Short mmCIF file of C-alpha atoms in Angstrom, two decimals:
data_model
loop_
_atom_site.label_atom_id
_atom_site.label_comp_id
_atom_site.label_asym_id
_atom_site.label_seq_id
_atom_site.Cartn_x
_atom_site.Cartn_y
_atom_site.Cartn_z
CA UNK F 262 48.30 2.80 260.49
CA UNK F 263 50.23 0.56 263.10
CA UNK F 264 49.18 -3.32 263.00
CA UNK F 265 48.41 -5.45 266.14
CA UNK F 266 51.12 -7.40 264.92
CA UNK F 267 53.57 -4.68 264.97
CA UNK F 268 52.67 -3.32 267.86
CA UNK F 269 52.88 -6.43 269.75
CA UNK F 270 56.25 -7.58 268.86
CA UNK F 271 57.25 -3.86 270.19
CA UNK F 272 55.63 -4.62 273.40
CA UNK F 273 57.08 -8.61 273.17
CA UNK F 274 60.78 -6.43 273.22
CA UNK F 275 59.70 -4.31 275.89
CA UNK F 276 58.77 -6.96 278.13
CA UNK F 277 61.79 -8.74 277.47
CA UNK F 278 63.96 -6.09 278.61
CA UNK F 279 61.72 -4.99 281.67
CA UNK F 280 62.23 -8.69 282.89
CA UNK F 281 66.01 -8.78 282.38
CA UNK F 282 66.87 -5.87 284.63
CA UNK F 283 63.83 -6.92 287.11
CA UNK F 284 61.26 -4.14 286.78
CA UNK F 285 58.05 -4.88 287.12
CA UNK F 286 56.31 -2.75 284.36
CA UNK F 287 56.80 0.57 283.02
CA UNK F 288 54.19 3.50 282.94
CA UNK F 289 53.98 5.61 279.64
CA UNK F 290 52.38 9.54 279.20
CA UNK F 291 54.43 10.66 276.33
CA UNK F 292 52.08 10.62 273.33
CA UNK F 293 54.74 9.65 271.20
CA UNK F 294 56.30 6.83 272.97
CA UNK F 295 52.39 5.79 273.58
CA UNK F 296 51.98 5.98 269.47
CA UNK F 297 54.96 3.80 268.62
CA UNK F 298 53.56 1.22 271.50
CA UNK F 299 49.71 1.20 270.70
CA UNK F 300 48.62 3.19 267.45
CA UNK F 301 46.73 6.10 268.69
CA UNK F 302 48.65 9.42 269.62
CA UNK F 303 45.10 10.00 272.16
CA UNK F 304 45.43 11.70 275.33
CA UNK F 305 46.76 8.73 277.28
CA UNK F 306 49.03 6.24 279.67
CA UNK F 307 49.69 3.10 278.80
CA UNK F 308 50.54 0.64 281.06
CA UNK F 309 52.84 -2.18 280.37
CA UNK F 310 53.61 -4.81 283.08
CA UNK F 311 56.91 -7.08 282.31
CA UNK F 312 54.30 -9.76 282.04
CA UNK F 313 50.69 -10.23 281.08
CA UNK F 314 48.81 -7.79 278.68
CA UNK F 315 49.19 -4.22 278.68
CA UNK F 316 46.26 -1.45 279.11
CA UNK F 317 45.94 1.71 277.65
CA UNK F 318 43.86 4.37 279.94
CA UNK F 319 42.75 7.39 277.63
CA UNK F 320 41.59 10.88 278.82
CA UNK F 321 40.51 12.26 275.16
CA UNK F 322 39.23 11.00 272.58
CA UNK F 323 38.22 7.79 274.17
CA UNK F 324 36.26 6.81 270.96
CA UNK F 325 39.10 7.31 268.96
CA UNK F 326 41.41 5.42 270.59
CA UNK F 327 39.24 2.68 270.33
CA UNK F 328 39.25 2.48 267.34
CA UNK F 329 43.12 3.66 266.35
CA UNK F 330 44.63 1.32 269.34
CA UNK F 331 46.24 -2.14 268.58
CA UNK F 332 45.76 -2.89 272.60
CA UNK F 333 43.06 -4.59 273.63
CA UNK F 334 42.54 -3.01 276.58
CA UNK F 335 41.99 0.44 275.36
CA UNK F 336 39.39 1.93 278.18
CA UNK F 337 38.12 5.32 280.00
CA UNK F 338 41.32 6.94 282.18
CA UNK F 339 39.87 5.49 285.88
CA UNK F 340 39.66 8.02 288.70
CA UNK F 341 41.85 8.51 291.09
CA UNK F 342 40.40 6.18 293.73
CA UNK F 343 40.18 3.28 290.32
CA UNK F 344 43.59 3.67 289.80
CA UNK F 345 46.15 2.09 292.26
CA UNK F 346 43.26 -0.78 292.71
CA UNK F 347 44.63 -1.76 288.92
CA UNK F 348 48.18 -2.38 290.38
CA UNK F 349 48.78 -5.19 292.92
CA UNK F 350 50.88 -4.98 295.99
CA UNK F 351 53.48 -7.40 294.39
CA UNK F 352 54.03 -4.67 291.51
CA UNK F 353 56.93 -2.77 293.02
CA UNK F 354 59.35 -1.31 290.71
CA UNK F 355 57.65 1.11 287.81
CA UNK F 356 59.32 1.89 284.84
CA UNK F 357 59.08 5.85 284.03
CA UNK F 358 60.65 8.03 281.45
CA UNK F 359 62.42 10.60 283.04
CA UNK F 360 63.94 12.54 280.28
CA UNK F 361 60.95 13.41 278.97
CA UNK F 362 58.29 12.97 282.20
CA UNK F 363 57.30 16.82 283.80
CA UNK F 364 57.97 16.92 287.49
CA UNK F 365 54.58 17.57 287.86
CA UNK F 366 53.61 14.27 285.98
CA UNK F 367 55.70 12.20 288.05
CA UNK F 368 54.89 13.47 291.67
CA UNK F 369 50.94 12.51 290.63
CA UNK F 370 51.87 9.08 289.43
CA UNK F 371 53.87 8.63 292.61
CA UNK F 372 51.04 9.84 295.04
CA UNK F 373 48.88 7.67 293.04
CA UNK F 374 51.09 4.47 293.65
CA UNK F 375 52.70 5.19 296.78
CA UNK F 376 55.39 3.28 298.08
CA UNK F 377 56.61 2.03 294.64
CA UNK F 378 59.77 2.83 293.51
CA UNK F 379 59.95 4.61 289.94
CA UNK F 380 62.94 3.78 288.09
CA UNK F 381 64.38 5.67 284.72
CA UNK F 382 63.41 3.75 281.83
CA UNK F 383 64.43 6.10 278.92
CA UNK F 384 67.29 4.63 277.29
CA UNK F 385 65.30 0.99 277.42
CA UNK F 386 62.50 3.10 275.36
CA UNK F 387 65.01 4.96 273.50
CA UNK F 388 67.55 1.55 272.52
CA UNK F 389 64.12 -0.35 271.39
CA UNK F 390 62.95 2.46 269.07
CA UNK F 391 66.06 3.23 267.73
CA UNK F 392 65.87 -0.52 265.72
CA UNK F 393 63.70 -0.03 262.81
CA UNK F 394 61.47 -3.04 261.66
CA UNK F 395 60.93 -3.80 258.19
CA UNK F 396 57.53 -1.70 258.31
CA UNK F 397 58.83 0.97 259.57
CA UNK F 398 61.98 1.22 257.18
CA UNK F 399 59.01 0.85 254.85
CA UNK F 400 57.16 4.08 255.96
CA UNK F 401 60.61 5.48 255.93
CA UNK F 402 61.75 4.62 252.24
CA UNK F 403 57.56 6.29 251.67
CA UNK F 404 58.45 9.50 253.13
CA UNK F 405 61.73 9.67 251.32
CA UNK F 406 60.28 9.38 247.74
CA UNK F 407 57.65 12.05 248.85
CA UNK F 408 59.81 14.50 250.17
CA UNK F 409 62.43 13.74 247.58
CA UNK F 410 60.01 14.98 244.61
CA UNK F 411 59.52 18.40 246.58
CA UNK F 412 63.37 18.83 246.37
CA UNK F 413 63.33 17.96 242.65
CA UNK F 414 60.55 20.75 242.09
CA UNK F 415 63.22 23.95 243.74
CA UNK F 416 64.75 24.81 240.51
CA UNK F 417 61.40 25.68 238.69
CA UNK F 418 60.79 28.20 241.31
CA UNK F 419 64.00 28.82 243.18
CA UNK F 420 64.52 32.80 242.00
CA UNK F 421 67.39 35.62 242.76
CA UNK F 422 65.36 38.54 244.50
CA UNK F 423 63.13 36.21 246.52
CA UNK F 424 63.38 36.26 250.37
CA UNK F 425 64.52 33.10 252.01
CA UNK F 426 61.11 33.34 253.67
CA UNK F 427 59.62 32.96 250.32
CA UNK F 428 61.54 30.45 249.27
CA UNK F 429 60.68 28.62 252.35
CA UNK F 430 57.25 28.99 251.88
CA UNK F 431 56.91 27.93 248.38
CA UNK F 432 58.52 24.42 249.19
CA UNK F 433 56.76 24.12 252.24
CA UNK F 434 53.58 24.78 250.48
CA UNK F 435 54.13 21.88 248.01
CA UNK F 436 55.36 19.56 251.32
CA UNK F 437 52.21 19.70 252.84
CA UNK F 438 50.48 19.49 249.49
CA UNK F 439 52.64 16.20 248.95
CA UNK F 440 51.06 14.65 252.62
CA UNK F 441 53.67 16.10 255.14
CA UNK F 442 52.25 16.14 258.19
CA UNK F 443 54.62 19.09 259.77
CA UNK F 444 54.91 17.83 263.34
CA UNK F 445 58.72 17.48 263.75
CA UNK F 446 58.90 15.75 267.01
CA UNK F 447 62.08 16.03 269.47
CA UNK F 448 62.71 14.66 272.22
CA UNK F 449 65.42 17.46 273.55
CA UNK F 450 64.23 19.78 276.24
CA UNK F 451 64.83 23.29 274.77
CA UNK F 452 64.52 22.45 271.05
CA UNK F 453 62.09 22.96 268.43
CA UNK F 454 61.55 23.72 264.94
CA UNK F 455 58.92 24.66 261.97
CA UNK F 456 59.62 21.77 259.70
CA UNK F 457 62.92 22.93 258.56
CA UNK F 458 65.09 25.82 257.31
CA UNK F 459 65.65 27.52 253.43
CA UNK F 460 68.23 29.71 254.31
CA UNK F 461 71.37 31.72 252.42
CA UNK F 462 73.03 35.00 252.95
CA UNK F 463 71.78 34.76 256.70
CA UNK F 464 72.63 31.01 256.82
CA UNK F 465 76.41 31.39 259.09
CA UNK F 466 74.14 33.38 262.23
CA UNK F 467 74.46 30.91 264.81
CA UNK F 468 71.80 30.71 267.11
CA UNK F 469 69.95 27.74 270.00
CA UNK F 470 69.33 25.15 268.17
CA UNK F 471 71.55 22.03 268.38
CA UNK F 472 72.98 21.94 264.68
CA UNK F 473 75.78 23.07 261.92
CA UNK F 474 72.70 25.68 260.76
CA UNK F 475 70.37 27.49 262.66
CA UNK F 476 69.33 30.60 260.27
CA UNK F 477 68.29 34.06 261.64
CA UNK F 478 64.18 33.19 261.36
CA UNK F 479 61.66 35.94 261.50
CA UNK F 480 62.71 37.19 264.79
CA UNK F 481 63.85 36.92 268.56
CA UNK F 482 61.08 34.81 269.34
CA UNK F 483 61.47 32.23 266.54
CA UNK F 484 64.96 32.45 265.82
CA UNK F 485 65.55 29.45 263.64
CA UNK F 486 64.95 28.84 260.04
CA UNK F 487 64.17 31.57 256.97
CA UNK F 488 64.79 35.03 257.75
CA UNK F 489 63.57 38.07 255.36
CA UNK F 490 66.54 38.11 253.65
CA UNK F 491 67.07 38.80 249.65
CA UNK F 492 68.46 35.26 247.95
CA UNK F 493 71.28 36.67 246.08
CA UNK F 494 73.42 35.72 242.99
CA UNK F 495 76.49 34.01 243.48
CA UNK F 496 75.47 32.80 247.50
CA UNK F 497 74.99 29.37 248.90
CA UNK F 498 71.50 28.33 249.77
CA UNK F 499 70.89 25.60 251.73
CA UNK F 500 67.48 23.64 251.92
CA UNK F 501 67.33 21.62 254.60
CA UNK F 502 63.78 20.22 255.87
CA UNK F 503 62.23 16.75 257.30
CA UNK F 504 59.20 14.91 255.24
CA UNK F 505 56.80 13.66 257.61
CA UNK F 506 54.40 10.88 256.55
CA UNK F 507 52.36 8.38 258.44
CA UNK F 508 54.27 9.89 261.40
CA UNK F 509 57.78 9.13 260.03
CA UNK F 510 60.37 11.96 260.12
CA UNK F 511 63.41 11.67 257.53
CA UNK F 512 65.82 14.43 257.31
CA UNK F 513 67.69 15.69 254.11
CA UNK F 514 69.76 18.96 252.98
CA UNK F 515 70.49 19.93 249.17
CA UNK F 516 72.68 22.87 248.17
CA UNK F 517 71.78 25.96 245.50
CA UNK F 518 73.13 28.39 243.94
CA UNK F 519 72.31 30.86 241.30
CA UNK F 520 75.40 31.39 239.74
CA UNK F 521 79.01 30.50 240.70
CA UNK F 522 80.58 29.20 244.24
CA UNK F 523 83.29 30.56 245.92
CA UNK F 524 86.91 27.85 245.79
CA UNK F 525 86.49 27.62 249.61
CA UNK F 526 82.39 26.35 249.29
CA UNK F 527 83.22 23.77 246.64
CA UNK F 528 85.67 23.00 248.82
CA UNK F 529 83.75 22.78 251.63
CA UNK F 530 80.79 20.73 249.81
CA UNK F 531 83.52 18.42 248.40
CA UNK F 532 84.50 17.38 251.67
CA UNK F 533 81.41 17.38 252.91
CA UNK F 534 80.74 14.80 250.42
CA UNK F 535 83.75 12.35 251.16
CA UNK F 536 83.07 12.80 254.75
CA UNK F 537 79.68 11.50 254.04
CA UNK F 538 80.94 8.33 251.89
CA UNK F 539 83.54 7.26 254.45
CA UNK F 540 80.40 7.46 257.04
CA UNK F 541 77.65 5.62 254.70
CA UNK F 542 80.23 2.91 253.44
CA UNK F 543 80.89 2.58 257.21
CA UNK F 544 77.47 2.55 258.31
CA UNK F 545 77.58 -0.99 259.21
CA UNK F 546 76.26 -3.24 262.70
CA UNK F 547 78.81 -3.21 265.03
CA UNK F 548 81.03 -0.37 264.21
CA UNK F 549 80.95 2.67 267.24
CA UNK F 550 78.89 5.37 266.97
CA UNK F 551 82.20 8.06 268.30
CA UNK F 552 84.61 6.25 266.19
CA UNK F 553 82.67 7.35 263.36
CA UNK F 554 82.39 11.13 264.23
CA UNK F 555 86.28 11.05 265.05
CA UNK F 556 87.29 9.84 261.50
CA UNK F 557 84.86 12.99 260.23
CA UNK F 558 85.79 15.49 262.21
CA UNK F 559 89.38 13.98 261.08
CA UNK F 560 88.68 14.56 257.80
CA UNK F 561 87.57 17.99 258.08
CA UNK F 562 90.90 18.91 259.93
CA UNK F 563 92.79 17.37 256.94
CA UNK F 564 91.23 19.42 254.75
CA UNK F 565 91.72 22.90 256.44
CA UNK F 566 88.56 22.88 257.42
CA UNK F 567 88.16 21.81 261.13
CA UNK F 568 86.98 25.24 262.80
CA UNK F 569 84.20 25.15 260.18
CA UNK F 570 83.19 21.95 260.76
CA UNK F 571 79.34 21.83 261.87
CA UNK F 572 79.38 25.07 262.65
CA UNK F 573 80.79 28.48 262.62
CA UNK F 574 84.13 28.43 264.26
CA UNK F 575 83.51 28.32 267.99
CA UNK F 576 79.75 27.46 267.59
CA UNK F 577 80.00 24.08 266.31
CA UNK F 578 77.93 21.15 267.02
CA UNK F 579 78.94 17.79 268.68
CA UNK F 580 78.03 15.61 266.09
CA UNK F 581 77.61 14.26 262.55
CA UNK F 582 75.04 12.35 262.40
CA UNK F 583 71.78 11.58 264.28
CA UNK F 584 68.87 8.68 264.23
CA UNK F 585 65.40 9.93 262.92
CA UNK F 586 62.03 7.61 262.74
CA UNK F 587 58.83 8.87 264.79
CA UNK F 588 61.49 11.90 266.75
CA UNK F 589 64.32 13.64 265.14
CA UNK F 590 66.65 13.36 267.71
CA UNK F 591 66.46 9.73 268.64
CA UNK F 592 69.44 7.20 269.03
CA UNK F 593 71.74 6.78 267.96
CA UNK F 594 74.05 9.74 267.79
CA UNK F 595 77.18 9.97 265.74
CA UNK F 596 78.99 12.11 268.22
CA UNK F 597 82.09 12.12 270.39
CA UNK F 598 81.30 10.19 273.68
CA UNK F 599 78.08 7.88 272.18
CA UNK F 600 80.51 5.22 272.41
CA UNK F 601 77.88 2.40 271.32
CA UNK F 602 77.78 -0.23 268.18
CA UNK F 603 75.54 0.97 265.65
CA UNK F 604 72.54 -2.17 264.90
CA UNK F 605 71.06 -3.39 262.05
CA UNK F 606 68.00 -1.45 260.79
CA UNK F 607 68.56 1.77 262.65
CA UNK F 608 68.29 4.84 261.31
CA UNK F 609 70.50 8.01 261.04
CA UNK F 610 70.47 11.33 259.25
CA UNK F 611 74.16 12.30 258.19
CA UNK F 612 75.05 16.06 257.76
CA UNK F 613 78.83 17.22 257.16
CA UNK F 614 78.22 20.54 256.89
CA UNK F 615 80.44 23.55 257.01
CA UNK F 616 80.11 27.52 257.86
CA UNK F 617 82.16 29.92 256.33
CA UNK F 618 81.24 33.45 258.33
CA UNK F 619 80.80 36.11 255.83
CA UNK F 620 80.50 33.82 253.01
CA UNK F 621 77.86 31.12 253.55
CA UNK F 622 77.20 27.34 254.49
CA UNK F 623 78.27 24.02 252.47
CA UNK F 624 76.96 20.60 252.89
CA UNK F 625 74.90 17.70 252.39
CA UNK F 626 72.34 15.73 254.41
CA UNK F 627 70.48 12.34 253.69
CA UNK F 628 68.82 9.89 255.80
CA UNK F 629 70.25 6.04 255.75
CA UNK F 630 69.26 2.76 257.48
CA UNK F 631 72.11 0.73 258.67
CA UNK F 632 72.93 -2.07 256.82
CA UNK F 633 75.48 -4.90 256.57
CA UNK F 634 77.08 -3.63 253.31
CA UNK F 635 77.06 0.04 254.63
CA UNK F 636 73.90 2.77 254.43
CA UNK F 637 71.15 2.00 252.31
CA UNK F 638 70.37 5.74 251.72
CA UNK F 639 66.11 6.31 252.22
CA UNK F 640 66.50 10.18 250.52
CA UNK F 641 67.35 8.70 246.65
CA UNK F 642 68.32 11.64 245.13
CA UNK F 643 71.73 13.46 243.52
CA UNK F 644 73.90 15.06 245.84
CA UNK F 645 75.23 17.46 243.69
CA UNK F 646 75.13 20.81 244.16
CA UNK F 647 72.43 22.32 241.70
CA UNK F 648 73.36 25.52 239.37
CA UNK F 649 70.84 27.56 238.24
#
């Protein structure tokens, strides 16, 4: 669980910034931007004024936020008539996170306080969550190890004949025996998914979701992810999931086969695997986030490879790389136009992967924290691709 001293030296940060561009405080209802703040993922807004000491108002489960929350202040949600008496005339400017805040959310915040002037304070959120402490590179390295032994397990049970379904099933069977907890959180409007994909022969379909793989999945409905389709000899599969532990998301891919590759996948997954040392030995404060994709997608030209590159050839995804901790998709992004120095301690997932329509997906994914000497990789396994 989150410490009071952790939390507050995530609040101390917040503060900071909320005083340096002059707003006043900043409202949160996201449950998990309230989690990373307070410790309790409770039905709740938390208030936190640029100065003084912040208040969390809970709907449900009052009693257990009191006793999850680092804030002292943890109390009842106050009625409507309660609530604007909490904020003082000289409070003018409220912080709000508008890539994530409904509509509806906001115009009942702004009837409650009207006459204040709401003000987007996402990428303040986003910026201070995006720099891991040393306890939460700790929870990090935890869920690595875990989800890292599940991996190591495949080949025992990894079988020509089974459906990718199966497959997907058996591993994520052991995952949750292991501790995961399964919610993989994003922050994207429009994106989901059900912990991650096992996928093979129907690996190249493309399909919504913002990544080099998507899978077919089980239909229309949930099209991401395992399909029903038989795991064949001689055929790629890719296993690509998250570990979640203690709330902490880290995001790995390793790559099958039963049997023997085609030339053009080993030489897909061999540049997949120098694109991913240039990044990792690269990985370092200060160098920009686009220059990095640039130099991959580079690479993958060189090799003959740039219409596969993260995707099947006119499907492919704007990026390389992406930062993970309590959401998969948070900052920052290795991707053309995130034109912003990486920081010590953040967090990224890298995945050079490649599609090859008709004949299946290469790659490689691990999660690393940024570091002054490069990565420092949190998924500590081989990256070979395993024969069976």
């Amino acid at each position: 669980m989150l410490n009071k001293q952790e939390s507050q030296q995530r609040i101390t940060r917040l503060q900071q910034e909320l005083k340096a561009k002059g707003i006043d405080g900043a409202l949160f209802i996201y449950p998990i931007d309230v989690y990373y703040f307070t410790g309790t993922r409770q039905n709740s807004t938390l208030w936190v004024p640029a100065e003084g000491k912040p208040r969390l108002m809970v709907r449900k489960s009052v009693s257990r936020a009191i006793k999850e929350s680092c804030i002292e202040e943890t109390v009842p949600f106050p009625s409507s008539k309660e609530f604007p008496a909490l904020f003082p005339p000289e409070l003018q400017k409220i912080g709000f996170t508008f890539d994530v805040a409904p509509v509806q959310q906001y115009n009942y915040y702004a009837k409650l306080l009207p006459g204040r002037e709401f003000v987007d304070v996402s990428a303040i959120n986003r910026e201070i969550r995006s720099v891991k402490s040393e306890w939460e590179l700790g929870q990090m390295r935890k869920s690595g190890d875990m989800i890292c032994q599940v991996f190591r397990e495949v080949p025992g049970f990894l079988k020509e004949g089974m459906r990718e379904v199966d497959l997907a099933a058996e591993f994520e069977c052991r995952l949750r025996k292991a501790g995961s907890e399964g919610y993989v959180r994003m922050r994207a409007f429009n994106q989901e998914l059900f912990q991650g994909l096992a996928v093979s022969s129907a690996a190249c379909d493309p399909g919504f979701f913002d990544g080099a793989v998507t899978g077919q999945g089980m239909s229309s409905a949930s099209p991401h992810g395992a399909s029903a389709a038989v795991i064949k000899a001689n055929t790629p599969i890719l296993v690509d999931y998250t570990g979640i532990f203690n709330g902490y998301i880290v995001d790995i891919t390793r790559f099958f086969v039963i049997g023997k590759l085609a030339p053009e996948l080993e030489h897909g997954f061999a540049t997949a695997l120098a694109i991913q040392k240039y990044l990792v030995d690269n990985l370092k404060p200060g160098v920009i986030c686009e220059e990095l994709f640039l130099k991959a997608a580079e690479m993958a030209e060189e090799a003959g490879l740039g219409r596969n590159f993260m995707g099947a050839p006119g499907e492919n995804a704007k990026f390389v790389g992406h930062g993970v901790g309590l959401e998969l998709d948070e900052f920052p992004v290795l991707a053309q136009g995130f034109k912003v120095p990486l920081r010590d301690g953040q967090t990224i997932a890298i995945e050079p992967k490649f599609v090859f329509p008709g004949q299946g997906v290469a790659g490689i994914e691990n999660t690393f924290a940024v570091g002054k000497n490069g990565g420092v990789k949190l998924t500590d396994m081989p990256d070979e691709v395993v024969y069976l």
